[in-house]
Amino acid sequence: MDTHLTDDVVGPLPGDYKSDVKPIWCPGCGDYSVLAGITRAMATMGLERKDTVVVSGIGCSSRIPAYTSVYGYHTVHGRSLAVASGVKLARPELNVLIFGGDGDGFSIGGNHFLHACRRNVDMTYIVMDNQVYGMTKGQASPTTEADWCESKLTPEGPGVNPIQPVALALACGANFVARGFSNNPNEVARLIVEGVRHPGFSVIHILSPCVTFRPEQRNWKSTVHPYGREPTDDPNEAMRAVLEDDGFGLGIFLAGNRRPFQPESAATRSIAQIEEGFAV
Amino acid sequence: MKMKVLNGAANVGLFLAHALALEIEAAERYTELADSMEAHNNVEVAKLFRDLSTYSAKHAEEVKQIAREFGALPKVAPWEFQWDATTESPEAAAFENAHYLMKPHHALKMALLSEHQGNNYYASVAAETKDPEVARLAREFAEEEAGHVALVRKWLERYPAPKDDWSDDPDPPNISD
Ligand SMILES: Cc1ncc(C[n+]2csc(CCOP(=O)(O)OP(=O)(O)O)c2C)c(N)n1
Ligand code: SF4
Ligand SMILES: [Mg+2]
C-alpha cells in the first residue's frame, strides 16, 4: 500500500527518495537505519532528485545508490571520492553526497580521503563504519581494534592500532566533521543536513553495526554518548578535543570556514573534443 | 513514564504532523522488515510483518485523510519531533532488533512494543494537551492503537517463546572453526 502523500500536505516525504530496489542487507544491520536517516535528510532539504547525485564505492554500505531514487553512481572500490570530485567540479550546481564503508574509505580509498579533505570540494561524505569488511565476510579493516581475533585471516588480531577517522579528517583539512550512530536516524538526518548545507568537504562518520560479523556491536547503543561540546570553527581546538574523545562521542566537532575548492575557469575543451582523443 | 509531548500537541496542525509521521514510519518500517525477511527466506516472519504493515497502512491512510481535510501541515524536521521517550517515532519497530533467523514470537514482541509505544504516545497527548480538538483526535488514535495492541497480544498466544537455540545456524555466514 502507498504510504506516501501524493498531494502537498507536508511536502516531500522520505519515501519519495527511496527506490523500488529492496535492500539485501542482513536484518539488524545498521545500514538500514542510516538509509532512513539519508532519505529523511533529503526530504527535509526538499532536494530536487534531478539535481542530486549519490556516489559510492564497493561494500555493503556502498549499496546506497541502488536504494535511493536520486541519480546514483556505484563506482569501484575506494574510488568514490575521486569520481564524486569530478562530478562536483564539472557540475557545481549538483548536490553531491558520497557513501561508503571503513574499508572502502580508509583502506583502498585512504589516499583519496586525505586529498579530498585537503582539497575541500563542496560535497558530503558519509562513512558507515562497522570496523570490518562486511561484504567480503568479515576481515579486519583499518578501524578494527588491534586485538579483534574473530577473522581467520588475523586469528590473533590485526595487531596494529586502528585509525581514527574523525582525527584524520581534521588533520587533513575537512571543513565539517561530525559523528553519528545508526540507531538514531533522526540525528543522522540532522548531521547530513548540516553537512550538506555547510560549504566545503563535510565528513560524517556514522557508527553502523555489522550484526553478522561484529555481533557485539549491537551493544554500541550503551557505549555511545554525546560529544558534549558546541561545534567550533577552529580545527586546532576541534583536534585537541577529539584526541580526548573515546571514538564514541556523537555530535559536530568542526564547522570550519575554509573556502571550498572550485576552479574559476570554465572547461577549455568540450566532451566531444575529449572523446575524439580516445577514438581508436 | 510520563512523556513530554506538549510541544507536539500544542495545536491540531502540529499534532497531525506528528501523527502522520508516526503512522507512515510505522507502516513503512513493517514493510521494510517484511522485505528484509523475504530477502533472507524467513517467509513466516515476512508474512507477519506484511500483515502488520497492512494494518498500520490503513491507519496511516485514515490520518492522511484527516490531514488533507485540515490543510497544509507545519513542516517539522525529523530531529524536531517531540517523541521524547524514543529517538524515532514511537511506533516504528527498531531495525536493530531484527535477526535473519528470528521467529514469529520475536517479531510479535517487537510489534507489541511498537504498538504499545504508539498507544502511550497518543494517550499522553490526550492527557496533556490543552486543545480540546487535539485531545479528541488523540483519544481516537489511542483507541485504534489499543486495538492493535490487543490484536498482537492475541497473535502472540499462538507463538510461545522458542527454545534458546533459535539463532543456531548449521551453516553460519562466518567461518568459525
Ligand atoms: C579492487 C577491489 N579490491 C577488493 C575488492 C573486494 N571488496 C569488496 S567490498 C570490500 C570491503 C568492504 O568493506 P567496507 O568498505 O568496510 O564496507 P562494508 O561491507 O563493511 O559496509 C572488499 C575488500 C573489490 N571489490 N575490489
Ligand atoms: S555483512 Fe554486516 S555490514 Fe553487510 S549487510 Fe550484513 S550486517 Fe550489514
Ligand atoms: Mg565496513
CSV table of C-alpha atoms and ligand atoms in Angstrom, one decimal:
chain,number,residue,atom,x,y,z
A,1,MET,CA,0.0,0.0,0.0
A,2,ASP,CA,1.2,3.5,-0.8
A,3,THR,CA,2.2,5.3,2.3
A,4,HIS,CA,3.4,8.4,0.6
A,5,LEU,CA,1.4,11.5,0.3
A,6,THR,CA,0.7,12.4,-3.3
A,7,ASP,CA,-0.6,15.8,-2.6
A,8,ASP,CA,1.1,18.7,-0.9
A,9,VAL,CA,0.1,18.4,2.7
A,10,VAL,CA,3.6,18.2,4.1
A,11,GLY,CA,5.8,18.4,1.1
A,12,PRO,CA,8.3,15.7,0.0
A,13,LEU,CA,8.4,12.7,2.3
A,14,PRO,CA,11.4,10.4,2.9
A,15,GLY,CA,9.7,7.6,1.0
A,16,ASP,CA,9.9,9.8,-2.1
A,17,TYR,CA,13.7,9.4,-2.0
A,18,LYS,CA,13.6,5.5,-1.8
A,19,SER,CA,13.9,3.5,-4.9
A,20,ASP,CA,11.9,0.3,-5.7
A,21,VAL,CA,15.0,-1.8,-5.1
A,22,LYS,CA,14.7,-3.7,-1.8
A,23,PRO,CA,17.8,-3.7,0.4
A,24,ILE,CA,19.5,-7.1,0.9
A,25,TRP,CA,21.4,-6.1,4.0
A,26,CYS,CA,21.3,-8.6,6.9
A,27,PRO,CA,18.3,-8.0,9.1
A,28,GLY,CA,19.5,-5.8,12.0
A,29,CYS,CA,22.3,-4.2,10.0
A,30,GLY,CA,22.9,-0.6,11.0
A,31,ASP,CA,22.9,0.5,7.3
A,32,TYR,CA,19.0,0.2,7.2
A,33,SER,CA,18.8,3.0,9.8
A,34,VAL,CA,21.4,5.1,8.0
A,35,LEU,CA,19.3,4.8,4.8
A,36,ALA,CA,16.3,6.0,6.9
A,37,GLY,CA,18.4,9.0,8.0
A,38,ILE,CA,19.5,9.7,4.5
A,39,THR,CA,16.0,9.8,3.0
A,40,ARG,CA,14.8,11.9,5.9
A,41,ALA,CA,17.6,14.4,5.4
A,42,MET,CA,16.8,14.6,1.6
A,43,ALA,CA,13.1,15.1,2.3
A,44,THR,CA,13.9,17.8,4.9
A,45,MET,CA,16.0,19.7,2.5
A,46,GLY,CA,13.5,19.0,-0.3
A,47,LEU,CA,16.4,18.1,-2.6
A,48,GLU,CA,15.4,18.0,-6.3
A,49,ARG,CA,16.1,14.5,-7.4
A,50,LYS,CA,17.3,15.6,-10.8
A,51,ASP,CA,19.9,17.8,-9.1
A,52,THR,CA,21.2,15.3,-6.6
A,53,VAL,CA,23.8,12.6,-7.1
A,54,VAL,CA,24.9,9.8,-4.7
A,55,VAL,CA,28.2,8.3,-5.3
A,56,SER,CA,29.6,5.2,-3.6
A,57,GLY,CA,32.5,2.7,-3.8
A,58,ILE,CA,32.0,-1.0,-3.0
A,59,GLY,CA,30.8,-2.8,0.2
A,60,CYS,CA,27.5,-3.3,1.9
A,61,SER,CA,27.4,0.3,2.9
A,62,SER,CA,28.2,1.3,-0.7
A,63,ARG,CA,24.9,0.0,-1.9
A,64,ILE,CA,23.1,3.2,-1.1
A,65,PRO,CA,22.8,4.4,-4.8
A,66,ALA,CA,20.6,1.4,-5.5
A,67,TYR,CA,18.2,2.2,-2.7
A,68,THR,CA,17.7,5.9,-3.4
A,69,SER,CA,15.7,7.5,-6.1
A,70,VAL,CA,18.2,10.3,-7.0
A,71,TYR,CA,21.0,9.9,-9.5
A,72,GLY,CA,23.4,7.3,-8.4
A,73,TYR,CA,26.9,6.1,-9.3
A,74,HIS,CA,28.0,2.9,-7.7
A,75,THR,CA,31.7,3.2,-8.7
A,76,VAL,CA,34.7,0.9,-8.0
A,77,HIS,CA,36.2,0.0,-4.7
A,78,GLY,CA,37.9,3.0,-3.0
A,79,ARG,CA,37.3,5.5,-5.8
A,80,SER,CA,34.1,7.2,-4.8
A,81,LEU,CA,35.7,10.4,-3.7
A,82,ALA,CA,37.7,10.8,-6.9
A,83,VAL,CA,34.6,10.2,-9.0
A,84,ALA,CA,32.5,12.5,-6.9
A,85,SER,CA,35.1,15.3,-7.0
A,86,GLY,CA,34.9,15.1,-10.8
A,87,VAL,CA,31.1,15.2,-10.8
A,88,LYS,CA,31.0,18.3,-8.5
A,89,LEU,CA,33.8,20.2,-10.3
A,90,ALA,CA,32.2,19.6,-13.6
A,91,ARG,CA,28.6,20.3,-12.4
A,92,PRO,CA,29.0,22.6,-9.4
A,93,GLU,CA,25.2,23.1,-9.2
A,94,LEU,CA,24.6,19.5,-8.2
A,95,ASN,CA,24.2,18.2,-4.7
A,96,VAL,CA,26.9,15.5,-4.3
A,97,LEU,CA,26.7,13.0,-1.5
A,98,ILE,CA,29.2,10.1,-1.1
A,99,PHE,CA,28.5,6.9,0.8
A,100,GLY,CA,30.8,4.1,1.8
A,101,GLY,CA,32.4,2.0,4.5
A,102,ASP,CA,35.5,2.0,6.6
A,103,GLY,CA,37.3,-0.4,4.2
A,104,ASP,CA,36.3,1.4,1.1
A,105,GLY,CA,37.2,4.8,2.6
A,106,PHE,CA,40.3,4.2,4.6
A,107,SER,CA,42.0,1.1,3.1
A,108,ILE,CA,41.8,1.1,-0.7
A,109,GLY,CA,40.4,4.6,-0.8
A,110,GLY,CA,42.6,6.0,2.0
A,111,ASN,CA,44.8,8.2,-0.2
A,112,HIS,CA,41.7,9.7,-1.9
A,113,PHE,CA,40.3,10.5,1.5
A,114,LEU,CA,43.4,12.5,2.6
A,115,HIS,CA,43.3,14.6,-0.6
A,116,ALA,CA,39.5,15.1,-0.6
A,117,CYS,CA,39.8,16.6,2.9
A,118,ARG,CA,42.7,18.7,1.8
A,119,ARG,CA,41.1,19.8,-1.5
A,120,ASN,CA,37.8,20.7,0.2
A,121,VAL,CA,35.4,20.3,-2.7
A,122,ASP,CA,31.8,21.2,-1.6
A,123,MET,CA,30.4,17.7,-1.1
A,124,THR,CA,29.4,15.5,1.8
A,125,TYR,CA,31.0,12.2,2.6
A,126,ILE,CA,29.1,9.7,4.9
A,127,VAL,CA,31.2,6.8,6.1
A,128,MET,CA,29.3,3.9,7.6
A,129,ASP,CA,31.9,2.5,10.0
A,130,ASN,CA,31.4,-1.1,11.3
A,131,GLN,CA,35.1,-1.7,11.9
A,132,VAL,CA,35.1,-4.7,9.4
A,133,TYR,CA,34.9,-5.6,5.8
A,134,GLY,CA,31.2,-6.8,5.9
A,135,MET,CA,30.7,-7.6,2.2
A,136,THR,CA,33.7,-9.9,1.9
A,137,LYS,CA,32.7,-11.8,5.0
A,138,GLY,CA,34.4,-10.3,8.0
A,139,GLN,CA,38.0,-9.3,7.6
A,140,ALA,CA,39.7,-6.7,9.7
A,141,SER,CA,39.6,-3.1,8.3
A,142,PRO,CA,41.7,0.0,9.2
A,143,THR,CA,39.3,0.8,12.0
A,144,THR,CA,39.3,-2.7,13.6
A,145,GLU,CA,40.7,-2.9,17.1
A,146,ALA,CA,44.3,-4.4,17.3
A,147,ASP,CA,43.1,-7.4,19.4
A,148,TRP,CA,40.0,-8.4,17.4
A,149,CYS,CA,40.5,-12.1,16.8
A,150,GLU,CA,37.4,-13.3,15.0
A,151,SER,CA,38.7,-13.4,11.5
A,152,LYS,CA,40.6,-16.4,10.2
A,153,LEU,CA,42.9,-14.0,8.4
A,154,THR,CA,44.0,-12.4,11.6
A,155,PRO,CA,43.5,-15.1,14.3
A,156,GLU,CA,45.5,-13.1,16.8
A,157,GLY,CA,44.0,-9.8,15.8
A,158,PRO,CA,45.4,-7.3,13.3
A,159,GLY,CA,48.0,-6.2,15.9
A,160,VAL,CA,48.1,-2.6,14.8
A,161,ASN,CA,46.1,0.3,16.2
A,162,PRO,CA,43.0,1.4,14.3
A,163,ILE,CA,43.0,4.8,12.6
A,164,GLN,CA,40.7,7.4,14.0
A,165,PRO,CA,38.6,8.7,11.1
A,166,VAL,CA,37.5,11.9,12.8
A,167,ALA,CA,41.0,12.9,13.8
A,168,LEU,CA,42.3,12.0,10.3
A,169,ALA,CA,39.6,14.2,8.7
A,170,LEU,CA,40.5,17.1,10.9
A,171,ALA,CA,44.3,16.7,10.3
A,172,CYS,CA,43.8,16.6,6.6
A,173,GLY,CA,41.6,19.8,6.5
A,174,ALA,CA,38.0,18.7,6.1
A,175,ASN,CA,35.8,21.7,6.7
A,176,PHE,CA,32.9,20.0,8.6
A,177,VAL,CA,33.4,16.9,10.8
A,178,ALA,CA,30.7,15.1,12.8
A,179,ARG,CA,29.9,11.6,14.2
A,180,GLY,CA,26.5,9.9,14.4
A,181,PHE,CA,25.1,6.5,15.3
A,182,SER,CA,22.8,4.5,13.1
A,183,ASN,CA,20.4,3.7,16.0
A,184,ASN,CA,19.3,7.3,15.9
A,185,PRO,CA,18.3,8.0,12.2
A,186,ASN,CA,16.8,11.4,13.1
A,187,GLU,CA,20.1,12.6,14.4
A,188,VAL,CA,21.9,11.1,11.4
A,189,ALA,CA,19.5,13.1,9.3
A,190,ARG,CA,20.3,16.3,11.2
A,191,LEU,CA,24.1,15.7,10.7
A,192,ILE,CA,23.6,15.1,7.0
A,193,VAL,CA,21.5,18.2,6.6
A,194,GLU,CA,24.1,20.3,8.4
A,195,GLY,CA,26.9,18.7,6.4
A,196,VAL,CA,25.3,19.3,3.1
A,197,ARG,CA,24.5,22.9,4.0
A,198,HIS,CA,28.0,23.6,5.2
A,199,PRO,CA,30.3,24.8,2.4
A,200,GLY,CA,33.3,22.6,1.6
A,201,PHE,CA,34.1,19.0,2.2
A,202,SER,CA,32.0,17.5,5.1
A,203,VAL,CA,32.8,14.2,6.7
A,204,ILE,CA,30.2,12.4,8.7
A,205,HIS,CA,31.4,9.4,10.5
A,206,ILE,CA,28.5,7.1,11.3
A,207,LEU,CA,28.9,4.1,13.6
A,208,SER,CA,26.8,1.5,11.9
A,209,PRO,CA,26.9,-2.1,13.4
A,210,CYS,CA,27.6,-5.1,11.3
A,211,VAL,CA,25.4,-7.6,13.2
A,212,THR,CA,26.7,-10.6,11.3
A,213,PHE,CA,30.5,-10.3,11.6
A,214,ARG,CA,30.6,-8.0,14.6
A,215,PRO,CA,27.5,-9.0,16.6
A,216,GLU,CA,29.0,-7.4,19.7
A,217,GLN,CA,28.4,-4.0,18.1
A,218,ARG,CA,24.7,-4.4,19.0
A,219,ASN,CA,26.0,-3.1,22.4
A,220,TRP,CA,27.2,0.2,20.9
A,221,LYS,CA,23.9,1.6,22.0
A,222,SER,CA,25.2,1.6,25.5
A,223,THR,CA,28.7,2.8,24.5
A,224,VAL,CA,27.9,5.9,22.5
A,225,HIS,CA,27.5,9.2,24.3
A,226,PRO,CA,27.0,12.9,23.4
A,227,TYR,CA,30.3,14.6,22.5
A,228,GLY,CA,29.1,17.3,24.8
A,229,ARG,CA,30.7,20.4,23.3
A,230,GLU,CA,29.5,23.1,20.9
A,231,PRO,CA,30.9,22.8,17.4
A,232,THR,CA,33.9,25.0,16.9
A,233,ASP,CA,35.2,26.7,13.7
A,234,ASP,CA,38.8,26.2,14.9
A,235,PRO,CA,40.3,23.0,13.6
A,236,ASN,CA,43.0,23.1,16.3
A,237,GLU,CA,40.5,23.3,19.1
A,238,ALA,CA,38.4,20.5,17.5
A,239,MET,CA,41.5,18.3,17.2
A,240,ARG,CA,42.5,18.8,20.8
A,241,ALA,CA,39.0,17.9,21.9
A,242,VAL,CA,38.8,14.9,19.6
A,243,LEU,CA,42.1,13.5,20.9
A,244,GLU,CA,40.4,13.2,24.3
A,245,ASP,CA,37.3,11.5,22.8
A,246,ASP,CA,37.0,7.7,23.1
A,247,GLY,CA,35.7,7.3,19.5
A,248,PHE,CA,32.1,7.1,20.6
A,249,GLY,CA,31.2,10.7,21.2
A,250,LEU,CA,28.4,11.9,19.0
A,251,GLY,CA,27.9,15.3,17.6
A,252,ILE,CA,29.5,18.0,15.4
A,253,PHE,CA,33.2,18.5,16.1
A,254,LEU,CA,34.1,21.2,13.5
A,255,ALA,CA,32.1,23.6,11.3
A,256,GLY,CA,35.1,25.4,9.8
A,257,ASN,CA,35.3,28.3,7.4
A,258,ARG,CA,37.8,27.3,4.7
A,259,ARG,CA,36.8,28.3,1.3
A,260,PRO,CA,35.7,25.4,-0.9
A,261,PHE,CA,37.8,24.4,-3.9
A,262,GLN,CA,36.2,25.3,-7.2
A,263,PRO,CA,38.3,26.2,-10.2
A,264,GLU,CA,37.2,29.5,-11.6
A,265,SER,CA,37.9,28.9,-15.2
A,266,ALA,CA,35.4,27.1,-17.4
A,267,ALA,CA,36.3,23.8,-19.2
A,268,THR,CA,38.6,24.5,-22.1
A,269,ARG,CA,37.5,21.5,-24.2
A,270,SER,CA,34.1,20.0,-24.8
A,271,ILE,CA,33.2,16.4,-24.1
A,272,ALA,CA,33.2,15.7,-27.8
A,273,GLN,CA,36.7,17.0,-28.2
A,274,ILE,CA,37.9,14.9,-25.3
A,275,GLU,CA,36.2,11.8,-26.7
A,276,GLU,CA,38.0,12.4,-30.0
A,277,GLY,CA,41.3,11.9,-28.2
A,278,PHE,CA,40.1,8.4,-27.2
A,279,ALA,CA,38.9,7.3,-30.7
A,280,VAL,CA,40.6,4.2,-32.0
B,1,MET,CA,7.0,7.1,32.3
B,2,LYS,CA,5.3,10.4,31.5
B,3,MET,CA,6.1,11.7,28.1
B,4,LYS,CA,6.9,15.4,27.4
B,5,VAL,CA,4.7,15.7,24.4
B,6,LEU,CA,3.2,19.1,24.9
B,7,ASN,CA,5.1,20.9,22.2
B,8,GLY,CA,3.9,18.3,19.7
B,9,ALA,CA,0.3,18.6,20.8
B,10,ALA,CA,0.0,22.4,21.1
B,11,ASN,CA,-2.4,22.6,18.2
B,12,VAL,CA,-4.1,20.4,15.7
B,13,GLY,CA,-1.6,21.1,12.9
B,14,LEU,CA,1.4,20.1,14.9
B,15,PHE,CA,-0.3,17.1,16.3
B,16,LEU,CA,-1.3,15.9,12.9
B,17,ALA,CA,2.2,16.4,11.6
B,18,HIS,CA,3.4,14.1,14.5
B,19,ALA,CA,0.6,11.6,14.0
B,20,LEU,CA,1.2,11.4,10.2
B,21,ALA,CA,5.0,10.8,10.7
B,22,LEU,CA,4.3,8.2,13.3
B,23,GLU,CA,1.8,6.3,11.2
B,24,ILE,CA,3.8,6.5,7.9
B,25,GLU,CA,7.0,5.4,9.6
B,26,ALA,CA,5.3,2.6,11.4
B,27,ALA,CA,3.8,1.2,8.2
B,28,GLU,CA,6.9,1.7,6.2
B,29,ARG,CA,9.1,0.0,8.8
B,30,TYR,CA,6.9,-3.1,8.9
B,31,THR,CA,7.1,-3.2,5.1
B,32,GLU,CA,10.9,-2.8,5.2
B,33,LEU,CA,11.2,-5.6,7.8
B,34,ALA,CA,8.9,-7.8,5.7
B,35,ASP,CA,11.0,-7.2,2.6
B,36,SER,CA,14.2,-7.9,4.5
B,37,MET,CA,12.8,-11.1,5.9
B,38,GLU,CA,11.7,-12.2,2.4
B,39,ALA,CA,15.2,-11.5,1.1
B,40,HIS,CA,16.6,-13.9,3.8
B,41,ASN,CA,13.9,-16.5,3.1
B,42,ASN,CA,12.3,-16.1,6.5
B,43,VAL,CA,8.9,-16.5,5.0
B,44,GLU,CA,6.8,-16.9,8.1
B,45,VAL,CA,8.1,-13.8,9.8
B,46,ALA,CA,7.9,-11.9,6.5
B,47,LYS,CA,4.2,-12.6,6.3
B,48,LEU,CA,3.6,-11.4,9.8
B,49,PHE,CA,5.4,-8.1,9.2
B,50,ARG,CA,3.5,-7.8,5.9
B,51,ASP,CA,0.2,-8.2,7.8
B,52,LEU,CA,1.2,-5.7,10.4
B,53,SER,CA,2.2,-3.2,7.7
B,54,THR,CA,-1.3,-3.6,6.2
B,55,TYR,CA,-3.0,-2.7,9.5
B,56,SER,CA,-0.6,0.2,10.0
B,57,ALA,CA,-1.0,1.5,6.5
B,58,LYS,CA,-4.8,1.6,6.9
B,59,HIS,CA,-4.4,3.8,10.0
B,60,ALA,CA,-1.8,5.9,8.1
B,61,GLU,CA,-4.4,6.3,5.3
B,62,GLU,CA,-7.0,7.5,7.8
B,63,VAL,CA,-4.7,10.0,9.4
B,64,LYS,CA,-3.7,11.2,6.0
B,65,GLN,CA,-7.3,11.8,5.1
B,66,ILE,CA,-7.8,13.9,8.3
B,67,ALA,CA,-4.6,15.8,7.5
B,68,ARG,CA,-5.8,16.5,4.0
B,69,GLU,CA,-9.0,17.9,5.3
B,70,PHE,CA,-7.1,20.1,7.8
B,71,GLY,CA,-4.8,21.5,5.0
B,72,ALA,CA,-1.1,22.2,4.9
B,73,LEU,CA,0.7,20.9,8.0
B,74,PRO,CA,3.7,22.6,9.6
B,75,LYS,CA,7.0,21.2,8.4
B,76,VAL,CA,8.8,19.5,11.3
B,77,ALA,CA,12.4,18.3,10.8
B,78,PRO,CA,12.9,14.7,11.8
B,79,TRP,CA,15.0,15.7,14.8
B,80,GLU,CA,12.5,18.3,16.0
B,81,PHE,CA,9.6,15.9,16.6
B,82,GLN,CA,8.7,15.7,20.3
B,83,TRP,CA,8.7,11.9,20.9
B,84,ASP,CA,10.8,12.2,24.0
B,85,ALA,CA,10.7,8.6,25.1
B,86,THR,CA,12.1,7.2,21.8
B,87,THR,CA,14.7,8.5,19.4
B,88,GLU,CA,12.5,7.6,16.4
B,89,SER,CA,8.7,7.9,16.1
B,90,PRO,CA,7.3,5.6,18.8
B,91,GLU,CA,5.6,3.1,16.6
B,92,ALA,CA,8.5,2.4,14.2
B,93,ALA,CA,9.8,-1.1,15.1
B,94,ALA,CA,13.5,-0.9,15.7
B,95,PHE,CA,15.5,-2.2,12.7
B,96,GLU,CA,18.4,-3.2,15.0
B,97,ASN,CA,16.2,-5.8,16.8
B,98,ALA,CA,15.7,-7.8,13.7
B,99,HIS,CA,17.6,-11.1,13.1
B,100,TYR,CA,17.6,-13.2,10.0
B,101,LEU,CA,16.6,-16.3,12.0
B,102,MET,CA,14.0,-14.5,14.2
B,103,LYS,CA,10.8,-16.4,15.0
B,104,PRO,CA,7.2,-15.1,14.8
B,105,HIS,CA,7.4,-14.8,18.6
B,106,HIS,CA,10.2,-12.2,18.3
B,107,ALA,CA,8.5,-10.3,15.5
B,108,LEU,CA,5.3,-10.1,17.5
B,109,LYS,CA,7.2,-9.0,20.6
B,110,MET,CA,8.8,-6.2,18.5
B,111,ALA,CA,5.4,-5.3,17.2
B,112,LEU,CA,3.8,-5.3,20.7
B,113,LEU,CA,6.5,-2.9,21.9
B,114,SER,CA,5.9,-0.6,18.9
B,115,GLU,CA,2.1,-0.6,19.2
B,116,HIS,CA,2.3,0.0,22.9
B,117,GLN,CA,4.6,3.0,22.4
B,118,GLY,CA,2.2,4.3,19.8
B,119,ASN,CA,-0.7,3.9,22.2
B,120,ASN,CA,1.2,5.5,25.0
B,121,TYR,CA,2.1,8.5,22.8
B,122,TYR,CA,-1.4,9.2,21.9
B,123,ALA,CA,-2.7,8.6,25.4
B,124,SER,CA,-0.1,11.1,26.8
B,125,VAL,CA,-1.1,13.7,24.3
B,126,ALA,CA,-4.8,13.3,25.1
B,127,ALA,CA,-3.9,13.6,28.8
B,128,GLU,CA,-1.6,16.6,28.5
B,129,THR,CA,-2.9,18.8,25.7
B,130,LYS,CA,-4.9,22.0,26.4
B,131,ASP,CA,-6.5,21.9,22.9
B,132,PRO,CA,-9.9,20.0,23.0
B,133,GLU,CA,-9.7,19.0,19.3
B,134,VAL,CA,-6.2,17.6,19.8
B,135,ALA,CA,-7.5,15.7,22.8
B,136,ARG,CA,-10.4,14.3,20.8
B,137,LEU,CA,-8.2,13.1,17.9
B,138,ALA,CA,-5.6,11.7,20.3
B,139,ARG,CA,-8.1,9.7,22.2
B,140,GLU,CA,-9.5,8.3,18.9
B,141,PHE,CA,-6.0,7.4,17.7
B,142,ALA,CA,-5.1,5.9,21.1
B,143,GLU,CA,-8.1,3.6,20.9
B,144,GLU,CA,-7.1,2.4,17.4
B,145,GLU,CA,-3.6,1.6,18.8
B,146,ALA,CA,-5.1,-0.2,21.8
B,147,GLY,CA,-6.9,-2.3,19.2
B,148,HIS,CA,-3.6,-3.2,17.6
B,149,VAL,CA,-2.1,-4.0,20.9
B,150,ALA,CA,-4.9,-6.4,21.7
B,151,LEU,CA,-4.6,-8.0,18.2
B,152,VAL,CA,-0.8,-8.5,18.5
B,153,ARG,CA,-1.4,-10.0,22.0
B,154,LYS,CA,-3.8,-12.5,20.6
B,155,TRP,CA,-1.5,-13.5,17.8
B,156,LEU,CA,1.3,-13.9,20.4
B,157,GLU,CA,-0.7,-16.6,22.2
B,158,ARG,CA,-0.2,-18.8,19.2
B,159,TYR,CA,3.6,-18.3,19.2
B,160,PRO,CA,5.2,-19.0,22.6
B,161,ALA,CA,8.9,-18.2,23.1
B,162,PRO,CA,11.1,-20.5,21.1
B,163,LYS,CA,13.9,-22.6,22.6
B,164,ASP,CA,17.2,-20.8,23.4
B,165,ASP,CA,18.9,-22.2,20.4
B,166,TRP,CA,16.6,-20.4,17.9
B,167,SER,CA,19.6,-18.5,16.4
B,168,ASP,CA,21.8,-21.5,15.9
B,169,ASP,CA,22.7,-21.8,12.2
B,170,PRO,CA,24.2,-25.0,10.9
B,171,ASP,CA,25.7,-23.1,8.0
B,172,PRO,CA,26.7,-19.8,9.6
B,173,PRO,CA,27.8,-16.8,7.5
B,174,ASN,CA,31.2,-16.6,9.1
B,175,ILE,CA,33.7,-19.5,9.2
B,176,SER,CA,34.0,-20.1,12.9
B,177,ASP,CA,36.4,-23.1,13.3
C,1,LIG,C1,39.7,-3.5,-6.3
C,1,LIG,C2,38.9,-4.4,-5.3
C,1,LIG,N1,39.5,-5.0,-4.3
C,1,LIG,C3,38.8,-5.7,-3.4
C,1,LIG,C4,37.5,-5.9,-3.5
C,1,LIG,C5,36.8,-6.8,-2.6
C,1,LIG,N2,36.0,-6.0,-1.6
C,1,LIG,C6,34.7,-5.8,-1.8
C,1,LIG,S1,33.9,-4.9,-0.6
C,1,LIG,C7,35.4,-4.9,0.3
C,1,LIG,C8,35.5,-4.3,1.6
C,1,LIG,C9,34.3,-3.5,2.0
C,1,LIG,O1,34.4,-3.0,3.3
C,1,LIG,P1,33.7,-1.7,3.8
C,1,LIG,O2,34.1,-0.6,2.9
C,1,LIG,O3,34.0,-1.5,5.3
C,1,LIG,O4,32.2,-2.0,3.6
C,1,LIG,P2,31.1,-2.8,4.4
C,1,LIG,O5,30.8,-4.0,3.6
C,1,LIG,O6,31.7,-3.2,5.7
C,1,LIG,O7,29.9,-1.9,4.6
C,1,LIG,C10,36.4,-5.5,-0.4
C,1,LIG,C11,37.8,-5.6,0.1
C,1,LIG,C12,36.9,-5.3,-4.6
C,1,LIG,N3,35.5,-5.3,-4.8
C,1,LIG,N4,37.6,-4.5,-5.5
C,2,SF4,S1,27.5,-8.3,6.4
C,2,SF4,FE1,27.4,-6.8,8.1
C,2,SF4,S2,27.6,-4.8,7.0
C,2,SF4,FE2,27.0,-6.3,5.5
C,2,SF4,S3,24.7,-6.3,5.4
C,2,SF4,FE3,25.3,-7.9,6.9
C,2,SF4,S4,25.3,-6.9,8.8
C,2,SF4,FE4,25.4,-5.2,7.3
C,3,MG,MG,33.0,-1.9,6.9
